[in-house]
Short mmCIF file of C-alpha atoms in Angstrom, two decimals:
data_model
loop_
_atom_site.label_atom_id
_atom_site.label_comp_id
_atom_site.label_asym_id
_atom_site.label_seq_id
_atom_site.Cartn_x
_atom_site.Cartn_y
_atom_site.Cartn_z
CA MET A 60 95.24 67.84 112.30
CA LYS A 61 97.24 70.69 114.10
CA GLN A 62 99.94 72.53 112.71
CA CYS A 63 101.76 73.86 116.06
CA LEU A 64 103.02 77.31 115.71
CA LEU A 65 103.78 78.40 119.26
CA SER A 66 103.48 76.31 122.61
CA HIS A 67 104.69 76.73 126.04
CA GLN A 68 104.05 75.55 129.27
CA PHE A 69 103.97 77.44 132.45
CA PRO A 70 103.39 76.50 136.27
CA ILE A 71 99.97 77.73 137.58
CA SER A 72 99.44 80.63 140.02
CA PHE A 73 98.19 84.12 140.69
CA ALA A 74 101.94 85.13 141.19
CA ALA A 75 102.36 83.51 137.77
CA LEU A 76 99.39 85.44 135.95
CA ALA A 77 102.12 88.65 135.28
CA GLY A 78 104.55 86.47 133.76
CA ILE A 79 101.76 84.52 131.37
CA ARG A 80 100.26 87.93 130.05
CA GLN A 81 104.02 89.00 129.38
CA TYR A 82 104.73 86.02 127.43
CA LEU A 83 101.19 86.00 125.50
CA LYS A 84 101.78 89.85 124.83
CA ARG A 85 105.16 89.05 122.88
CA GLN A 86 103.76 86.06 121.02
CA LEU A 87 100.75 88.29 119.85
CA ASN A 88 102.89 90.54 118.31
CA LEU A 89 105.01 88.33 117.24
CA LEU A 90 102.15 86.55 114.85
CA GLN A 91 101.18 89.94 114.01
CA ILE A 92 97.76 89.77 116.06
CA ALA A 93 96.65 93.17 117.58
CA GLY A 94 93.92 95.39 118.07
CA PRO A 95 90.53 94.21 119.65
CA THR A 96 91.68 90.21 118.72
CA ALA A 97 94.67 90.31 120.96
CA GLN A 98 93.11 92.29 123.77
CA ALA A 99 90.51 89.58 123.65
CA VAL A 100 92.81 86.94 124.09
CA GLU A 101 94.75 88.33 126.70
CA LEU A 102 91.36 88.87 128.74
CA ALA A 103 90.20 85.78 128.09
CA THR A 104 93.39 83.50 129.26
CA THR A 105 93.59 85.91 132.38
CA GLU A 106 89.93 85.45 133.20
CA TYR A 107 90.15 81.58 132.39
CA ILE A 108 93.00 80.40 134.92
CA THR A 109 91.51 82.93 137.56
CA ASN A 110 88.45 80.82 137.21
CA LEU A 111 90.57 77.84 137.60
CA LEU A 112 92.34 79.13 140.38
CA ARG A 113 89.33 80.33 142.38
CA HIS A 114 86.69 77.92 141.65
CA GLN A 115 88.09 74.67 140.95
CA GLN A 116 88.20 72.19 143.68
CA GLN A 117 91.50 71.29 142.70
CA PRO A 118 93.56 73.43 140.89
CA PRO A 119 95.76 72.35 138.00
CA ALA A 120 99.36 72.31 138.29
CA HIS A 121 100.31 73.55 134.90
CA VAL A 122 98.64 75.35 131.99
CA ILE A 123 99.95 75.31 128.42
CA LEU A 124 99.22 78.61 125.97
CA ARG A 125 99.31 77.23 122.17
CA PHE A 126 99.10 78.85 118.89
CA TYR A 127 98.07 76.43 116.13
CA LYS A 128 96.79 76.00 112.29
CA GLN A 129 93.94 74.24 111.58
CA ARG A 130 92.14 73.79 108.22
CA GLN A 131 93.91 77.23 107.20
CA ALA A 132 92.10 78.75 110.47
CA LEU A 133 94.35 80.42 113.33
CA MET A 134 93.68 78.76 116.52
CA PHE A 135 94.38 79.54 120.15
CA GLU A 136 94.09 77.11 123.23
CA ILE A 137 94.45 77.11 126.78
CA GLU A 138 95.31 73.49 127.99
CA ASP A 139 95.74 72.64 131.86
CA ASP A 140 96.20 69.40 133.85
CA GLY A 141 93.67 69.82 136.04
CA PRO A 142 90.79 67.24 136.58
CA GLY A 143 87.93 67.15 134.37
CA TRP A 144 85.66 69.83 135.07
CA ALA A 145 82.38 69.60 133.29
CA PHE A 146 81.13 72.35 135.60
CA MET A 147 83.34 74.86 133.58
CA ALA A 148 81.75 73.82 130.37
CA GLU A 149 78.24 74.05 131.89
CA ARG A 150 78.93 77.91 132.96
CA LEU A 151 80.41 78.90 129.72
CA ALA A 152 77.64 77.20 127.51
CA GLN A 153 75.36 79.48 129.76
CA ALA A 154 77.74 82.66 130.32
CA SER A 155 76.64 85.89 128.89
CA LEU A 156 77.24 89.61 129.98
CA PRO A 157 74.98 90.74 132.49
CA THR A 158 72.58 93.87 131.61
CA GLU A 159 73.72 96.24 134.42
CA LEU A 160 77.22 97.12 135.37
CA ALA A 161 78.79 94.75 137.98
CA ALA A 162 81.90 94.41 139.60
CA ASP A 163 82.54 90.54 140.05
CA GLY A 164 80.78 87.94 137.80
CA MET A 165 81.58 88.65 134.17
CA GLY A 166 84.72 86.58 133.91
CA LEU A 167 83.08 84.10 131.67
CA GLY A 168 80.66 86.35 129.98
CA LEU A 169 83.60 88.36 128.85
CA ILE A 170 84.94 84.98 127.11
CA ALA A 171 81.98 83.95 125.51
CA THR A 172 81.33 87.33 124.08
CA LEU A 173 84.67 88.46 122.91
CA LEU A 174 85.58 84.81 121.28
CA PRO A 175 82.43 83.25 120.78
CA GLU A 176 84.10 80.75 118.54
CA HIS A 177 85.22 78.79 121.29
CA GLN A 178 85.42 74.99 122.48
CA TYR A 179 85.46 73.53 126.01
CA HIS A 180 86.75 69.76 126.00
CA TYR A 181 87.51 67.98 129.63
CA LEU A 182 88.85 64.73 130.39
CA PRO A 183 90.19 63.17 133.78
CA GLY A 184 94.04 65.10 134.16
CA GLN A 185 93.19 67.42 131.32
CA ASN A 186 91.14 70.61 130.22
CA CYS A 187 91.09 72.48 126.92
CA LEU A 188 89.71 75.49 126.01
CA ALA A 189 90.04 76.62 122.26
CA PHE A 190 89.37 79.56 120.46
CA ALA A 191 88.96 80.41 116.57
CA LEU A 192 90.86 83.73 115.75
CA PRO A 193 88.64 85.88 113.72
CA ASP A 194 90.38 86.05 110.26
CA THR A 195 90.23 89.78 109.69
CA LEU A 196 93.36 91.90 108.88
CA PRO A 197 94.20 95.14 110.74
CA LEU A 198 92.55 98.39 109.05
CA PRO A 199 95.30 100.41 107.62
CA THR A 200 96.64 103.30 109.96
CA VAL A 201 95.90 106.95 108.85
CA LEU A 202 98.18 109.76 110.56
CA VAL A 203 96.22 112.80 110.55
CA ILE A 204 97.60 116.29 111.23
CA ASP A 205 95.63 119.58 111.64
CA ASP A 206 95.73 122.24 113.87
CA SER A 207 91.68 122.79 113.86
CA VAL A 208 90.07 120.57 116.39
CA SER A 209 86.79 120.65 114.27
CA GLN A 210 88.60 119.77 111.06
CA LEU A 211 90.08 116.69 112.94
CA THR A 212 86.68 116.10 114.44
CA LEU A 213 85.35 115.72 110.63
CA LEU A 214 88.13 113.61 108.92
CA ARG A 215 88.10 111.04 111.95
CA GLU A 216 84.31 110.93 111.23
CA TYR A 217 85.00 110.52 107.46
CA LEU A 218 87.72 107.77 107.80
CA SER A 219 87.32 105.70 110.79
CA ARG A 220 84.67 103.39 109.30
CA ASP A 221 87.35 102.30 106.71
CA TYR A 222 90.88 103.14 108.68
CA GLN A 223 92.40 103.13 112.09
CA VAL A 224 92.98 107.09 112.50
CA VAL A 225 95.41 108.86 114.33
CA THR A 226 95.18 112.63 114.88
CA PHE A 227 97.36 115.40 115.97
CA SER A 228 97.11 118.72 116.00
CA THR A 229 100.91 119.90 115.75
CA ALA A 230 103.22 118.25 113.51
CA THR A 231 105.74 118.07 116.43
CA GLU A 232 103.34 115.46 118.16
CA ALA A 233 103.12 113.47 115.14
CA LEU A 234 106.85 113.17 114.62
CA THR A 235 107.15 111.74 117.72
CA TRP A 236 104.34 109.44 117.39
CA LEU A 237 105.91 108.12 114.01
CA SER A 238 109.35 107.13 115.63
CA GLY A 239 108.15 104.30 117.52
CA ASN A 240 104.98 103.17 115.11
CA GLU A 241 103.65 101.97 111.99
CA CYS A 242 101.94 103.76 109.35
CA HIS A 243 100.61 103.38 105.94
CA LEU A 244 99.43 106.81 104.84
CA VAL A 245 99.97 110.69 106.20
CA ILE A 246 96.95 113.82 105.65
CA THR A 247 98.39 116.91 106.68
CA ASP A 248 97.54 120.46 106.55
CA LEU A 249 99.87 122.77 105.31
CA HIS A 250 100.01 126.11 107.04
CA MET A 251 100.30 125.28 110.99
CA PRO A 252 101.95 127.06 113.68
CA ASN A 253 105.62 125.83 114.60
CA MET A 254 106.07 123.59 111.62
CA SER A 255 104.41 123.53 108.58
CA GLY A 256 103.34 120.83 106.24
CA PHE A 257 105.93 121.43 104.03
CA GLU A 258 108.85 120.98 106.97
CA PHE A 259 106.80 117.91 108.14
CA ARG A 260 106.94 116.20 104.94
CA LEU A 261 110.79 116.69 104.86
CA GLN A 262 111.35 115.41 108.46
CA VAL A 263 109.21 112.22 107.76
CA GLY A 264 111.50 111.60 104.57
CA ARG A 265 114.58 111.40 106.78
CA LEU A 266 113.25 108.57 109.22
CA PRO A 267 114.28 105.33 107.56
CA LYS A 268 111.27 103.36 108.42
CA HIS A 269 108.63 106.03 106.59
CA SER A 270 110.80 107.74 104.13
CA LEU A 271 108.64 106.45 101.54
CA LEU A 272 105.44 107.12 103.36
CA PRO A 273 102.37 107.82 101.17
CA PHE A 274 101.42 111.68 101.76
CA ILE A 275 98.43 113.83 101.25
CA PHE A 276 98.00 117.60 101.31
CA LEU A 277 95.09 118.80 102.56
CA THR A 278 94.73 122.28 102.66
CA GLY A 279 92.63 125.84 102.15
CA ASP A 280 95.59 127.17 100.15
CA GLU A 281 94.69 127.39 96.22
CA LEU A 282 97.81 129.60 94.90
CA PRO A 283 99.44 127.99 92.15
CA ALA A 284 102.68 128.60 93.65
CA THR A 285 101.78 126.67 96.68
CA ARG A 286 100.71 123.85 94.45
CA ASN A 287 104.02 123.82 92.53
CA ARG A 288 105.89 123.96 95.66
CA ALA A 289 103.94 120.92 97.02
CA VAL A 290 104.82 119.04 93.64
CA THR A 291 108.18 119.16 94.58
CA GLN A 292 107.87 117.67 97.79
CA ALA A 293 107.15 113.79 96.28
CA ILE A 294 103.50 114.13 97.73
CA ASP A 295 100.55 111.91 96.19
CA ASP A 296 97.80 114.13 96.27
CA TYR A 297 96.84 117.96 96.82
CA LEU A 298 93.08 118.05 98.19
CA ILE A 299 91.45 121.41 99.09
CA LYS A 300 89.29 122.28 102.01
CA PRO A 301 86.26 121.26 102.27
CA VAL A 302 86.38 117.98 100.83
CA LYS A 303 83.90 116.11 100.37
CA ARG A 304 83.83 112.66 102.01
CA GLY A 305 83.75 110.44 98.82
CA VAL A 306 86.64 112.51 97.16
CA LEU A 307 88.55 111.73 100.38
CA LEU A 308 87.73 108.10 100.09
CA ASP A 309 88.57 107.53 96.49
CA SER A 310 92.37 109.47 97.12
CA LEU A 311 92.86 107.53 99.79
CA ALA A 312 92.14 104.24 97.99
CA ARG A 313 94.26 105.32 94.79
CA VAL A 314 97.15 106.52 96.80
CA LEU A 315 97.28 103.33 98.65
CA SER A 316 96.73 100.80 96.06
CA ARG A 317 99.49 102.41 93.92
CA HIS A 318 102.01 101.86 96.19
CA GLN A 319 100.90 98.57 97.28
CA ASN A 320 101.21 97.53 93.41
CA LEU A 321 104.66 99.20 93.68
CA GLU A 322 105.76 97.46 96.62
CA THR A 323 104.54 94.27 95.32
CA LEU A 324 106.61 94.81 91.81
CA TYR A 325 109.74 95.81 93.69
CA GLU A 326 109.20 92.52 96.10
CA GLN A 327 108.82 90.47 93.17
CA MET A 328 111.99 91.97 91.49
CA LEU A 329 114.08 91.34 94.90
CA LEU A 330 113.23 87.71 95.12
CA ASN A 331 114.07 87.24 91.35
CA SER A 332 117.53 88.85 92.01
CA LEU A 333 118.08 86.91 95.26
CA LEU A 334 117.11 83.64 95.06
CA PRO A 335 117.34 82.21 91.72
CA GLN A 336 119.34 79.15 93.01
CA LEU A 337 116.07 77.83 94.73
CA ALA A 338 114.10 77.72 91.60
CA GLU A 339 115.29 74.05 90.36
CA THR A 340 114.61 70.59 92.19
CA PRO A 341 117.96 69.36 94.01
CA ALA A 342 119.57 66.43 92.78
CA MET A 343 119.29 63.25 94.66
CA PRO A 344 121.08 59.83 95.62
CA SER A 345 120.06 57.13 92.79
CA SER A 346 118.29 55.17 96.07
CA TRP A 347 115.61 57.91 96.24
CA GLN A 348 112.90 59.75 93.99
CA ILE A 349 111.90 63.25 94.41
CA LEU A 350 109.00 65.17 93.44
CA HIS A 351 108.93 68.72 93.96
CA GLN A 352 106.40 71.87 93.14
CA SER A 353 106.05 74.98 93.92
CA TYR A 354 104.05 78.11 93.29
CA PRO A 355 104.71 80.78 92.65
CA GLU A 356 108.16 80.12 91.44
CA HIS A 357 109.95 82.79 93.85
CA SER A 358 107.78 82.69 96.97
CA GLY A 359 108.38 82.72 100.75
CA ASP A 360 108.28 78.75 100.72
CA PHE A 361 112.17 77.24 99.85
CA LEU A 362 114.07 74.14 99.66
CA LEU A 363 117.48 73.44 100.57
CA SER A 364 119.66 70.18 100.16
CA ARG A 365 123.07 69.12 100.54
CA THR A 366 124.26 65.58 99.60
CA PHE A 367 127.47 64.62 102.33
CA ASP A 368 130.38 62.04 101.41
CA ASN A 369 129.15 59.09 103.37
CA ASN A 370 125.37 58.81 101.10
CA ARG A 371 123.27 60.82 103.42
CA THR A 372 121.33 63.62 102.00
CA MET A 373 119.89 66.69 104.08
CA LEU A 374 116.88 68.35 102.77
CA VAL A 375 115.16 71.77 104.60
CA LEU A 376 111.63 72.81 103.71
CA GLY A 377 110.65 76.36 104.77
CA ASP A 378 107.83 78.78 104.95
CA GLN A 379 108.90 82.37 105.65
CA MET A 380 105.88 84.04 107.35
CA GLY A 381 106.64 87.32 106.64
CA HIS A 382 105.41 90.08 103.88
CA GLY A 383 106.91 92.84 102.06
CA PRO A 384 110.45 93.61 100.57
CA VAL A 385 111.67 94.00 103.74
CA ALA A 386 110.77 90.76 105.13
CA ARG A 387 111.68 89.16 102.19
CA ALA A 388 115.13 90.55 101.92
CA ASN A 389 115.66 89.29 105.42
CA GLY A 390 114.33 85.63 104.67
CA ALA A 391 116.93 85.56 101.68
CA ALA A 392 119.75 86.33 103.97
CA TRP A 393 118.57 83.52 106.83
CA ILE A 394 118.35 80.93 103.64
CA GLY A 395 122.10 82.17 102.83
CA TYR A 396 122.58 81.44 106.75
CA MET A 397 121.22 77.95 106.28
CA GLN A 398 123.09 77.20 103.22
CA GLY A 399 126.14 78.42 104.85
CA LEU A 400 125.48 75.81 107.77
CA LEU A 401 124.59 72.90 105.28
CA SER A 402 127.97 73.23 103.88
CA HIS A 403 129.38 72.00 106.98
CA SER A 404 130.53 68.24 106.10
CA ASP A 405 129.65 67.17 109.84
CA MET A 406 126.11 68.96 109.99
CA THR A 407 123.20 66.96 111.56
CA LEU A 408 119.33 67.55 112.01
CA SER A 409 120.02 68.11 115.45
CA ARG A 410 122.73 70.67 115.45
CA PHE A 411 121.18 72.48 112.48
CA MET A 412 117.70 73.14 114.22
CA ALA A 413 119.63 74.27 117.19
CA GLN A 414 121.68 76.73 115.81
CA VAL A 415 118.96 78.19 113.29
CA ASN A 416 116.78 78.47 116.92
CA GLN A 417 119.62 80.24 118.55
CA GLU A 418 120.52 82.72 115.76
CA LEU A 419 116.89 83.59 115.71
CA TYR A 420 116.39 83.88 119.32
CA ARG A 421 119.60 86.32 119.14
CA THR A 422 118.31 88.38 116.39
CA GLY A 423 114.27 88.69 117.69
CA PRO A 424 114.53 91.60 119.78
CA ARG A 425 115.96 93.77 116.31
CA LEU A 426 114.87 91.96 113.55
CA PRO A 427 111.96 89.36 114.39
CA HIS A 428 111.50 86.85 111.54
CA LEU A 429 109.04 84.02 111.70
CA MET A 430 109.94 80.86 109.73
CA CYS A 431 108.36 77.42 109.91
CA LEU A 432 110.96 74.76 109.11
CA MET A 433 111.31 70.93 108.37
CA ALA A 434 114.36 69.16 108.09
CA LEU A 435 115.00 66.04 106.92
CA GLU A 436 117.88 63.43 106.26
CA ILE A 437 117.64 60.08 103.97
CA ASP A 438 120.23 57.40 103.45
CA ALA A 439 121.06 55.05 101.13
CA THR A 440 119.26 52.16 103.15
CA GLY A 441 115.89 54.04 103.14
CA THR A 442 116.61 55.46 106.80
CA LEU A 443 114.24 58.70 107.29
CA GLN A 444 114.89 61.18 110.02
CA VAL A 445 112.75 64.60 110.52
CA ILE A 446 112.12 67.18 112.69
CA ASN A 447 109.55 69.47 111.95
CA ALA A 448 109.35 72.77 113.53
CA GLY A 449 106.50 74.71 112.74
CA MET A 450 105.56 73.21 109.33
CA PRO A 451 102.09 71.54 108.89
CA PRO A 452 102.16 67.39 110.04
CA TYR A 453 103.77 65.94 107.06
CA ILE A 454 102.61 62.51 105.81
CA VAL A 455 104.57 58.85 105.86
CA GLN A 456 103.17 56.65 103.54
CA GLN A 457 104.51 52.93 104.02
CA GLN A 458 102.87 49.69 102.21
CA GLY A 459 100.52 52.04 100.50
CA ILE A 460 98.72 53.51 103.60
CA PRO A 461 99.49 57.19 104.03
CA ALA A 462 99.39 58.84 107.47
CA ALA A 463 100.07 62.44 108.98
CA GLN A 464 102.79 62.55 111.47
CA PRO A 465 101.84 64.78 114.24
CA HIS A 466 104.44 67.31 115.97
CA ASN A 467 104.61 69.47 119.45
CA LEU A 468 107.81 71.73 118.35
CA GLY A 469 106.60 75.20 116.98
CA LEU A 470 108.37 78.11 115.59
CA LEU A 471 112.15 78.68 116.16
CA GLY A 472 113.52 81.37 117.87
CA ILE A 473 110.77 81.83 120.61
CA ASP A 474 112.98 80.37 123.28
CA PRO A 475 116.83 80.00 123.59
CA VAL A 476 117.01 75.97 123.93
CA ILE A 477 114.73 73.91 121.95
CA ASP A 478 114.17 69.96 122.78
CA ALA A 479 113.98 69.03 118.93
CA GLU A 480 113.20 65.32 119.12
CA ILE A 481 114.07 63.04 115.83
CA GLN A 482 111.32 61.13 114.22
CA CYS A 483 112.71 57.97 112.88
CA TYR A 484 111.22 55.93 109.99
CA GLN A 485 112.47 52.85 108.11
CA LEU A 486 111.07 53.16 104.50
CA ALA A 487 110.86 50.41 102.22
CA PRO A 488 111.13 50.72 98.24
CA GLY A 489 107.77 52.65 97.43
CA ASP A 490 107.46 53.88 100.43
CA SER A 491 107.54 58.04 100.55
CA ILE A 492 107.07 60.96 102.85
CA HIS A 493 105.31 64.41 101.74
CA GLY A 494 106.04 67.41 103.39
CA PHE A 495 104.15 70.61 102.68
CA SER A 496 103.76 74.19 103.18
CA ASP A 497 100.36 75.55 104.63
CA GLY A 498 98.85 76.23 101.05
CA VAL A 499 98.72 72.48 100.81
CA ALA A 500 97.69 71.44 104.17
CA GLU A 501 93.85 72.19 104.06
CA GLN A 502 93.83 68.78 101.57
CA VAL A 503 95.32 66.56 103.71
CA SER A 504 93.09 67.18 106.45
CA GLU A 505 90.50 65.75 104.10
CA LEU A 506 92.63 62.86 103.06
CA THR A 507 93.35 61.54 106.27
CA ASP A 508 89.79 61.91 107.69
CA ALA A 509 88.62 60.21 104.54
CA ILE A 510 91.38 57.49 104.97
CA ALA A 511 90.46 57.24 109.05
CA ALA A 512 86.66 56.77 107.79
CA ALA A 513 87.28 54.01 105.47
CA ASP A 514 86.66 50.47 106.49
CA ALA A 515 89.42 49.23 104.20
CA PRO A 516 91.36 52.12 101.85
CA PRO A 517 92.73 50.78 98.86
CA PRO A 518 96.78 51.34 98.67
CA VAL A 519 98.28 54.20 97.20
CA THR A 520 101.47 54.89 95.68
CA GLY A 521 103.92 57.70 96.42
CA GLU A 522 103.28 59.16 92.74
CA THR A 523 99.93 59.04 93.20
CA LEU A 524 99.52 60.71 96.35
CA HIS A 525 102.14 63.12 95.30
CA GLN A 526 99.58 64.55 92.38
CA TRP A 527 96.47 64.74 94.54
CA LEU A 528 98.15 66.68 96.86
CA TRP A 529 99.02 69.31 94.20
CA HIS A 530 96.30 68.60 91.78
CA GLN A 531 93.42 67.28 93.98
CA GLU A 532 91.73 64.92 91.36
CA LEU A 533 93.34 61.94 91.53
CA LEU A 534 92.51 59.52 94.70
CA SER A 535 88.55 60.20 93.86
CA ASP A 536 88.82 57.44 91.23
CA GLN A 537 89.98 55.06 94.02
CA GLY A 538 86.94 56.08 96.14
CA ILE A 539 89.24 57.64 98.69
CA VAL A 540 87.29 61.55 98.59
CA GLN A 541 85.25 62.84 96.31
CA ALA A 542 86.29 64.58 93.17
CA HIS A 543 85.75 68.45 93.13
CA ASN A 544 87.74 71.05 91.82
CA PRO A 545 91.03 72.24 93.07
CA PRO A 546 90.90 75.05 95.64
CA GLU A 547 92.22 78.57 94.17
CA VAL A 548 95.96 79.34 95.29
CA GLN A 549 95.44 82.13 97.89
CA ASP A 550 98.54 81.26 99.70
CA ASP A 551 102.16 80.46 98.64
CA ARG A 552 102.23 76.49 98.08
CA LYS A 553 105.17 73.94 97.96
CA LEU A 554 105.27 70.18 97.73
CA LEU A 555 107.91 68.04 98.46
CA THR A 556 108.10 64.04 97.91
CA LEU A 557 110.66 61.56 98.45
CA ILE A 558 110.10 57.96 97.40
CA LYS A 559 112.41 55.16 98.12
CA ARG A 560 113.40 53.10 95.21
#
């Protein structure tokens, strides 16, 4: 079961490759996929499309690039509309890098080596190459400034196993780099030509993005007066050269941990002050029952609702993908914007999604924000309408049989205009819909797989299904899935169930 995040179709030609690479680079940056993984995806895409154009007897007309989540893994796939190509499957299975340098014939070897977790499927009129992207967090970036080349070399050797290390021999160069890059911690010498470590600390504090950047002074100056002056500079540690590797690594780990704890505390306080109105389950018309659970109470997941005069109710279930205080504050602003849209008495699902998408696209270059949304509308007769943009496939239970509903619309704000198709259902009393964030989605894959494999699964109620999705413990009694302990909560979780009365 795929949770579509990003999907875009391109005409395929050598002339289009530059545009495809540019689009892919933007989306990798948006999804915060960087470093070797991003480079591997870009290279594999270029090499695969080049092979299609050069070697397939009838090249495809279009190619689709798609990012999605499946069983909590982030996936990337390239789909084309060419004839089924068994030869490509054979070549990928046998591909490897040559033992000696070569000018040609390395493309498929690079794909097999850089992204070994790949699968290739081919059917008449469709080929699909899919990769499981490594689930690794980028290493923290440490900026080191020292006018001694030998000292920079030594510090890089100390740190490069655990951190991304950026080095400069002058504070001026480091300031220029900081103005356009992310950084997690600075290690700087004190006595340098042109700009001292003290002056550098002062200049960095004036950069809005780095005003709270952790700082460690590493110097040979043991004078008490220098130490006392350093205390007034809001630094995190003062180390004396020569420093042992273990001492330096312990200092970095302690400083980064302290700043992370302070950031987490500030983020929670910010959420508590900005989002108290989202903690309660919204009121619903008497013709519907609502079940709503969330963990933690204040998180990046949210639920909005509005009941209109004509007995229709709109609900918006969302998952904000950013982390940190800035992302949370930005997310709170977006929630306020969407609440404002729902205040319009003539608001519709299509108009709501179109306006949110347009505003996300407009503000994206200055302040990008990733947000999955599922908008629903219900009325007293049991009519249900849904638009899903990036949330996991929701479940509709009718006559006791639950079924996951796939979708192709990814995250909003990627393109200026979206084609948001409304899915319509007519629910009878006892039927239900279940929407959730990706913290719940893994259980859904297990459920739908078990139901598909069962010859005649017993019917389930909306309440039972809701409890199983949250606690994963009830449906084993009915022989649908095996009993086991609920997974440890690692991600924000929100579950919304609407049952027709």
